[in-house]
XYZ file of C-alpha atoms in Angstrom:
551
model
C 0.186 -0.165 0.276
C 1.074 3.450 -0.327
C 1.373 6.068 1.498
C 0.784 9.756 0.319
C 0.605 12.642 1.900
C 0.082 16.265 0.857
C 1.545 19.297 1.815
C -1.211 22.020 1.498
C -5.100 22.539 0.833
C -7.297 24.396 -1.599
C -6.631 24.090 -5.417
C -3.745 22.319 -5.975
C -2.889 19.873 -2.572
C -7.403 19.052 -2.097
C -7.219 18.558 -6.499
C -4.848 15.902 -6.222
C -6.131 14.330 -2.619
C -9.755 13.562 -4.683
C -6.984 12.769 -8.069
C -5.411 10.107 -6.252
C -8.443 8.313 -4.448
C -10.087 8.753 -7.595
C -6.943 6.315 -9.191
C -6.584 4.609 -6.091
C -8.770 2.311 -2.772
C -5.409 1.313 -1.590
C -3.255 4.453 -0.995
C -4.014 6.172 2.391
C -3.847 9.884 1.172
C -2.963 12.102 4.136
C -3.506 15.670 3.663
C -1.805 18.367 6.077
C -3.334 21.837 6.450
C -1.357 24.497 8.550
C -5.065 26.419 8.464
C -7.823 26.066 9.705
C -9.652 25.356 6.409
C -8.177 23.325 3.268
C -10.961 24.172 0.581
C -11.641 27.291 0.404
C -12.660 30.050 -2.287
C -9.406 32.360 -2.063
C -10.024 34.002 -5.402
C -14.275 34.605 -4.297
C -12.778 36.831 -0.620
C -13.342 40.580 -1.949
C -16.879 39.577 -3.204
C -17.348 38.414 -0.017
C -16.026 41.752 1.412
C -17.518 44.032 -0.735
C -21.029 41.988 -0.470
C -21.008 39.883 -3.575
C -20.791 36.395 -2.385
C -23.264 37.572 1.125
C -22.390 34.133 2.768
C -19.583 33.712 3.884
C -20.369 29.574 4.355
C -20.770 29.911 0.984
C -16.091 30.205 0.744
C -15.858 26.978 2.181
C -15.945 24.544 0.204
C -15.303 20.830 1.863
C -14.205 20.128 5.337
C -12.491 17.241 6.593
C -15.378 15.428 7.198
C -16.092 15.578 3.698
C -12.726 14.883 2.972
C -12.920 11.589 4.887
C -17.312 11.010 3.434
C -16.179 11.049 -0.027
C -13.285 10.388 -0.716
C -11.284 8.265 2.732
C -8.574 10.843 2.538
C -7.738 11.536 6.341
C -7.201 16.029 6.271
C -5.658 16.826 9.057
C -6.014 20.588 9.763
C -4.033 23.988 12.038
C -0.718 20.699 11.602
C 2.394 22.504 9.898
C 4.904 20.579 9.292
C 7.758 22.160 10.127
C 11.081 20.264 8.125
C 11.261 17.822 5.742
C 13.722 14.675 5.164
C 14.535 13.738 2.375
C 16.976 10.698 3.029
C 14.409 8.987 5.285
C 12.098 10.314 3.842
C 10.053 11.791 6.901
C 8.153 15.004 7.897
C 8.605 16.718 11.093
C 5.274 17.533 11.902
C 3.978 19.845 15.012
C 0.406 19.805 16.263
C -0.981 23.940 16.390
C -3.963 22.412 18.539
C -2.033 21.380 21.937
C 1.873 22.008 20.705
C 2.869 18.252 20.447
C 5.578 17.709 17.828
C 5.416 14.278 15.809
C 6.878 12.624 12.471
C 5.506 10.690 9.800
C 6.773 9.044 7.536
C 5.661 8.942 3.544
C 6.306 6.725 0.217
C 5.230 9.771 -2.103
C 4.884 13.658 -1.415
C 3.585 16.988 -2.281
C 4.292 20.545 -1.799
C 1.188 22.789 -2.380
C 2.263 25.230 0.539
C 0.749 28.293 -2.417
C 2.428 31.404 -1.984
C 2.695 34.090 0.984
C 2.180 37.601 0.993
C 4.971 40.216 0.381
C 5.370 42.654 2.951
C 7.672 45.201 2.958
C 10.045 46.133 5.577
C 8.909 49.332 6.138
C 9.090 51.691 9.593
C 5.279 50.499 11.217
C 4.192 48.070 9.104
C 3.709 46.177 12.112
C 0.976 48.316 13.555
C -2.248 47.418 13.867
C -5.472 48.098 10.852
C -2.952 47.041 8.383
C -3.890 43.610 6.127
C -3.279 41.257 3.872
C -5.525 39.155 1.431
C -5.221 35.546 1.668
C -7.006 33.411 3.726
C -10.438 33.505 5.381
C -8.515 34.078 8.524
C -7.121 37.463 6.490
C -10.874 38.614 5.781
C -11.823 37.275 8.856
C -9.509 40.009 9.931
C -10.762 42.958 7.888
C -14.226 42.615 8.453
C -13.952 42.856 12.170
C -11.905 45.780 11.373
C -14.965 47.622 9.760
C -17.226 46.670 12.279
C -16.262 48.011 15.022
C -13.619 50.886 13.856
C -15.744 52.311 11.229
C -13.290 53.676 9.252
C -14.614 55.954 6.623
C -10.964 55.765 4.385
C -8.645 52.836 3.215
C -5.517 52.722 1.429
C -4.232 49.234 -1.378
C -0.732 49.090 -1.623
C -0.877 47.324 -5.024
C -3.314 47.649 -8.642
C -2.474 44.237 -9.063
C -5.471 41.996 -9.613
C -6.269 41.652 -5.575
C -5.055 45.210 -5.041
C -8.117 46.375 -7.608
C -10.701 43.470 -6.691
C -10.939 45.021 -2.586
C -10.780 48.420 -4.256
C -13.564 47.633 -5.800
C -15.381 45.831 -3.068
C -14.667 48.902 0.044
C -16.038 51.664 -2.248
C -19.606 49.029 -2.746
C -19.099 49.346 1.008
C -18.926 53.074 1.168
C -15.717 53.780 2.141
C -13.189 56.359 0.160
C -10.367 54.281 -0.753
C -6.870 55.692 -1.657
C -4.509 53.425 -3.766
C -1.038 53.295 -4.281
C 0.733 51.928 -7.094
C 4.692 52.485 -7.763
C 3.874 51.678 -11.187
C 2.914 53.578 -13.946
C 0.121 51.575 -14.753
C -1.862 49.443 -13.204
C -2.626 45.415 -13.759
C 0.833 44.718 -15.192
C -0.216 41.983 -16.522
C -1.443 44.253 -19.580
C 0.674 47.055 -21.392
C 0.399 49.889 -20.552
C -2.163 51.529 -23.177
C -4.624 48.264 -22.646
C -4.182 49.160 -18.828
C -4.939 53.221 -19.725
C -8.578 52.994 -20.370
C -8.884 50.629 -16.123
C -7.044 54.541 -14.718
C -10.589 56.043 -16.131
C -12.730 54.457 -14.786
C -11.598 53.355 -11.777
C -11.702 57.289 -10.606
C -14.905 57.764 -12.181
C -15.632 55.573 -9.747
C -13.955 57.957 -6.784
C -11.124 55.540 -6.738
C -7.582 58.162 -5.420
C -5.353 56.189 -7.864
C -2.062 57.944 -7.548
C 0.314 56.071 -9.484
C 4.395 56.373 -9.839
C 3.596 56.709 -6.042
C 4.879 53.651 -3.437
C 4.559 53.917 0.386
C 7.877 54.613 1.869
C 6.291 54.980 5.662
C 3.739 54.827 8.299
C 2.838 56.050 11.528
C 0.138 55.657 14.648
C -1.471 59.021 13.801
C -4.284 58.465 16.088
C -5.827 55.822 17.767
C -7.285 54.476 14.651
C -6.337 56.720 11.960
C -2.619 56.221 9.769
C -1.088 58.120 8.655
C 0.750 57.083 5.655
C 4.549 58.741 4.546
C 4.803 58.372 0.156
C 7.220 58.217 -2.238
C 6.430 61.852 -3.721
C 6.793 63.293 -0.646
C 3.629 64.329 0.031
C 1.278 62.193 2.882
C -2.367 60.951 3.604
C -4.011 59.570 6.116
C -5.874 56.602 6.375
C -8.324 54.675 9.159
C -6.543 51.050 7.190
C -4.733 50.062 5.337
C -4.219 46.752 2.538
C -1.240 45.492 1.012
C -1.745 44.310 -2.194
C 1.869 44.087 -3.552
C 2.059 40.832 -5.025
C 3.374 37.056 -3.308
C 6.322 34.851 -3.588
C 6.989 31.054 -2.738
C 6.857 29.836 0.002
C 9.515 27.169 -0.099
C 10.375 26.710 3.234
C 10.078 23.673 3.004
C 11.410 22.496 -0.553
C 14.297 24.151 0.906
C 14.512 22.118 4.228
C 14.410 19.317 1.795
C 17.193 20.071 0.310
C 15.175 20.706 -3.307
C 16.340 22.647 -6.285
C 14.969 25.763 -6.786
C 14.220 27.953 -10.244
C 15.818 31.915 -10.927
C 13.076 32.657 -10.300
C 12.707 31.723 -6.361
C 10.007 28.567 -7.040
C 9.969 24.929 -6.546
C 11.982 23.740 -9.967
C 9.962 21.180 -11.265
C 9.826 19.415 -14.126
C 7.166 18.427 -16.299
C 5.954 15.324 -14.046
C 5.306 17.854 -10.905
C 8.460 16.420 -10.091
C 11.271 17.640 -7.467
C 14.574 17.317 -7.300
C 13.602 14.384 -5.515
C 12.286 11.476 -7.324
C 9.389 11.206 -3.825
C 9.109 14.914 -3.748
C 6.167 16.832 -6.550
C 5.524 20.142 -5.676
C 2.313 22.653 -7.483
C 0.276 25.940 -7.749
C 1.904 29.286 -6.708
C 5.115 27.716 -4.730
C 6.885 26.405 -8.413
C 7.718 27.409 -11.456
C 6.353 25.879 -15.039
C 8.186 26.757 -18.576
C 5.573 29.001 -19.525
C 3.689 28.715 -23.215
C 6.063 31.326 -25.571
C 9.537 30.950 -24.393
C 9.853 27.858 -22.860
C 10.990 29.869 -19.851
C 10.113 28.961 -16.357
C 8.266 31.781 -14.589
C 5.923 32.361 -11.562
C 1.865 31.249 -11.973
C 0.198 32.305 -9.153
C -3.599 31.527 -10.812
C -5.990 29.090 -9.466
C -6.666 27.138 -12.570
C -2.870 25.699 -13.150
C -2.679 25.041 -9.653
C -5.979 22.548 -10.398
C -4.452 21.091 -13.138
C -0.760 20.479 -11.062
C -2.871 19.265 -8.604
C -4.464 15.896 -10.717
C -1.821 16.387 -12.748
C 0.866 14.901 -9.771
C -1.759 13.177 -8.086
C -1.256 10.654 -11.577
C 2.091 10.435 -11.311
C 2.621 9.810 -8.109
C 0.089 6.216 -9.107
C 2.678 5.769 -11.191
C 1.708 7.129 -14.404
C 3.603 9.231 -16.942
C 1.188 12.851 -17.557
C 2.899 16.137 -18.433
C 1.961 19.318 -17.606
C 2.448 21.355 -21.306
C 3.966 24.496 -20.210
C 1.191 27.771 -18.541
C -0.073 30.843 -20.865
C -0.967 32.273 -18.366
C -5.065 32.800 -19.009
C -6.364 35.316 -16.115
C -9.336 38.051 -16.128
C -9.958 40.819 -13.618
C -12.949 43.158 -13.062
C -12.713 46.371 -12.806
C -15.988 48.256 -11.512
C -17.686 47.686 -14.106
C -15.088 46.770 -16.728
C -13.417 43.838 -16.986
C -9.601 43.064 -18.704
C -7.876 39.611 -19.997
C -4.989 38.688 -21.042
C -3.307 35.403 -21.922
C 0.106 34.359 -23.440
C 3.452 36.994 -23.535
C 2.875 40.938 -23.793
C 5.217 43.494 -25.448
C 6.279 44.241 -22.465
C 8.073 40.185 -21.523
C 8.205 39.798 -25.430
C 10.827 43.349 -25.399
C 12.980 41.628 -22.761
C 13.201 38.911 -24.629
C 14.150 40.378 -27.978
C 11.870 37.926 -29.061
C 10.134 39.398 -32.815
C 6.325 40.204 -33.037
C 3.790 42.013 -34.453
C 0.808 43.801 -32.361
C -3.125 44.519 -33.942
C -5.774 46.784 -32.525
C -9.430 45.636 -32.885
C -11.999 48.232 -31.100
C -15.367 46.625 -31.699
C -18.861 46.193 -30.666
C -19.050 42.819 -28.420
C -21.979 42.161 -30.517
C -24.504 43.527 -33.077
C -23.848 46.820 -32.711
C -27.958 47.945 -33.584
C -28.914 45.671 -30.976
C -29.765 47.451 -27.678
C -26.494 47.616 -25.292
C -23.474 47.191 -27.296
C -20.590 47.949 -25.942
C -16.959 48.340 -27.322
C -14.173 45.517 -26.612
C -10.572 46.707 -27.158
C -8.471 43.775 -28.142
C -4.440 43.764 -28.558
C -3.667 40.530 -30.757
C 0.898 39.925 -31.113
C 1.345 37.331 -33.305
C 5.055 36.618 -34.641
C 5.697 38.751 -37.693
C 7.197 35.355 -39.292
C 4.199 32.467 -38.768
C 1.568 34.347 -37.430
C 1.768 32.122 -34.829
C -0.032 33.020 -31.150
C 1.652 34.972 -28.835
C -0.268 36.622 -26.751
C -4.046 39.093 -26.211
C -5.457 40.902 -23.848
C -8.676 42.885 -23.909
C -11.034 45.451 -21.885
C -14.562 46.294 -21.844
C -17.858 46.171 -20.428
C -18.918 42.810 -21.556
C -17.219 39.525 -23.977
C -13.945 40.163 -22.151
C -14.388 36.207 -20.906
C -14.700 34.474 -23.967
C -12.280 36.714 -27.062
C -10.127 36.013 -24.304
C -10.956 32.257 -23.890
C -10.799 32.059 -27.633
C -6.880 32.969 -27.793
C -5.882 30.984 -25.532
C -7.685 27.563 -26.681
C -6.232 28.399 -30.877
C -2.721 29.474 -28.986
C -3.098 25.803 -26.938
C -3.746 24.457 -30.129
C -1.542 25.954 -32.260
C -3.328 27.854 -34.660
C -1.838 31.232 -35.646
C -3.555 34.186 -36.186
C -4.899 33.153 -40.437
C -6.292 30.251 -38.485
C -8.422 33.800 -35.556
C -9.814 34.621 -39.545
C -11.919 31.260 -39.956
C -13.392 30.160 -36.218
C -16.984 29.407 -36.329
C -18.749 31.172 -33.426
C -21.676 31.014 -32.077
C -23.384 34.598 -33.943
C -26.418 35.550 -32.856
C -27.444 39.238 -32.740
C -27.679 40.085 -28.508
C -24.316 38.008 -28.634
C -22.072 38.353 -31.536
C -21.536 40.207 -35.133
C -21.616 38.073 -37.869
C -17.295 38.847 -37.423
C -16.567 38.478 -34.558
C -13.430 40.760 -32.737
C -11.304 37.190 -32.824
C -12.584 36.864 -36.627
C -11.451 40.468 -37.052
C -8.253 40.028 -35.041
C -7.109 37.855 -36.887
C -8.033 39.203 -39.971
C -6.045 41.764 -39.433
C -3.180 40.223 -38.723
C -3.040 38.148 -41.908
C -3.879 41.071 -43.344
C -0.225 42.412 -42.362
C 1.169 38.362 -43.668
C 0.119 38.631 -46.839
C 1.400 42.042 -47.836
C -2.330 43.571 -48.212
C -1.296 46.332 -45.660
C 0.979 48.549 -43.815
C 0.646 49.579 -40.435
C 1.992 51.943 -37.659
C 1.562 52.751 -33.881
C 0.697 55.355 -31.840
C 4.550 56.435 -31.017
C 5.063 56.648 -34.659
C 2.104 59.109 -33.934
C 4.325 61.087 -31.286
C 7.335 60.734 -33.165
C 6.461 62.717 -36.582
C 8.835 64.231 -38.885
C 6.671 66.941 -41.170
C 9.657 66.623 -43.859
C 8.899 63.846 -44.417
C 5.815 62.611 -42.879
C 2.132 64.012 -43.627
C -0.975 62.149 -40.425
C -3.467 62.040 -42.910
C -7.122 62.659 -40.211
C -10.372 60.639 -42.246
C -12.924 60.510 -38.888
C -15.747 62.751 -40.095
C -15.991 67.061 -38.891
C -18.014 65.399 -35.428
C -15.834 62.804 -34.288
C -12.790 65.304 -34.033
C -15.459 67.823 -31.887
C -16.702 64.420 -29.813
C -13.483 62.355 -29.046
C -11.059 64.714 -29.896
C -7.811 65.786 -32.146
C -5.178 64.366 -33.974
C -1.710 66.788 -33.500
C -0.856 68.281 -36.109
C -3.232 66.525 -38.837
C -4.482 66.850 -42.403
C -8.897 66.489 -42.101
C -10.101 65.355 -45.416
C -12.633 62.522 -44.220
C -13.107 59.142 -45.668
C -15.760 59.601 -48.105
C -14.325 63.341 -49.536
C -10.858 61.119 -50.127
C -10.894 60.661 -53.006
C -12.117 63.908 -54.787
C -9.390 65.399 -52.424
C -6.352 63.675 -53.389
C -4.360 67.199 -55.099
C -4.141 67.858 -50.875
C -1.837 64.762 -49.998
C 1.922 64.970 -50.225
C 3.206 63.243 -52.902
C 6.938 63.173 -51.798
C 5.744 62.157 -47.463
C 4.643 59.189 -46.804
C 1.378 59.209 -44.873
C 0.364 57.956 -41.317
C -3.349 57.339 -42.453
C -5.307 57.545 -38.970
C -9.436 56.989 -37.694
C -10.776 56.146 -34.885
C -10.398 52.844 -34.438
C -8.649 52.059 -37.731
C -10.671 50.373 -39.013
C -12.106 52.765 -41.516
C -8.379 53.094 -42.349
C -7.564 50.110 -43.682
C -10.673 51.244 -46.154
C -7.958 54.389 -47.540
C -4.630 52.521 -47.184
C -5.762 50.265 -49.993
C -6.919 53.537 -52.122
C -4.137 55.451 -51.378
C -1.292 52.437 -51.549
C -3.247 51.306 -55.038
C -3.120 54.857 -55.913
C 0.720 55.645 -55.993
C 1.304 56.984 -52.773
C 2.910 55.211 -49.646
C 1.037 55.387 -46.363
C 0.183 53.228 -43.471
C -2.024 52.556 -41.359
C -2.775 53.115 -37.340
C -3.497 50.569 -35.632
C -5.502 50.508 -33.576
C -6.152 54.622 -34.726
C -7.979 57.497 -32.314
C -7.866 55.302 -29.504
C -5.411 52.915 -29.257
C -3.434 56.388 -29.774
C -5.135 58.606 -26.700
C -4.926 55.332 -24.862
C -0.726 55.521 -25.767
C -0.335 58.935 -25.088
C 0.854 59.991 -21.613
C -2.741 61.299 -18.858
């Protein structure tokens, strides 16, 4: 009989435990959890704080009794593993309930310790009223503090996924919120021009968003007030602080076992989720797995990959040979009435790797424009200029973001290229889609570039335009200029007047064509290029240029 011990529950450990039981009725399976809850919906924590999930019990997915009754898995909560003796294949365990120390042997061991919130060593960081949000206990402490002290203002440090979700939750509670983000944008997985519209959304909901601003020190102002020193020299008085700077892999136990760590500080694993010790496996936020495009090991603190890794590790601990096929980093975040999603690599990462890429932007309705309540989706598609391989995508908007990112994620994993995207047959009816979906449009634009049917440029070309050799042509209507704003120093000729006013265009200059979203620009490009002009279409048009331009 094989003895499997799993350290850590939630997505990775819990999925491994139940999968292992489904594969083997004879195995002895023990799950050790340091905290009081073994299986809970940590992604739902902000939504309980804000009241979207009113019942706290809804977040508690499985209890130790559930595991015992249905799966014959022994779950021991409040049991902290303090050391691993890999040579002897034993664990030292501290029973947090009674203080006893005991040992347990294993045949196969699975590490699913997760990640810990980053807490910077700042002056005053240990003062009361400062919180992180990673588990049920953290959530309970935050809600208890709000109930007992009724703060009027909260400062959220960090504008990533959790920071923005908690910000929305606090606003829903009627609190004033300041968000401090040390970087120049929220949502680091997005490129700057894709994150820029979110800044406007956040501020429109009353949030004091401060970019390029960090926290340097915390002081006790009064019994229920903290005074924050900021990197720009300003000070902020607040009722509580929620740190959402990021997470770091919990590798303490792995190091006690002498396991190899990766370059990013996570536990190194092979495609079987096996560590440098053949008897020890690891999954979840603590491990480094190969990124889909580059193959370079990276950290992906996401529930979906952790769940799949747990299932796969259980297979392999019980003698199967199933391989984990890299991580795409597919993710989505709700930001008030908007959503932001991504898959694959972003432009920043591709530039760091000196990887050749091309990009296109689409701004189009989530369903037929003539059907009520259509909302704009802004999609950025990154692809290889050599063969059209899908490198990544990002999307923002009010509706339909998850659908488009999921379609591209499936296409990327299936090995499809951008030419395949224009041929995808997606469900259409006016309430749900357009006959030519946003993903189809992105594929068509990319295919036009690969086929040589269009030449494009990007927002930085507008800002660096040389009037001696280039002419910026704005083909929007006069009404659009008044409504949305104007390009700098542009020659304005509406598209429908262009054929009659060709004499106004300089033949000795490159024509940069700008419209509102890039769609009409392609029409103008085809016209001008066949009439002997040197032209390029501004991908994404005014919308992308405005988002990419400094505020």
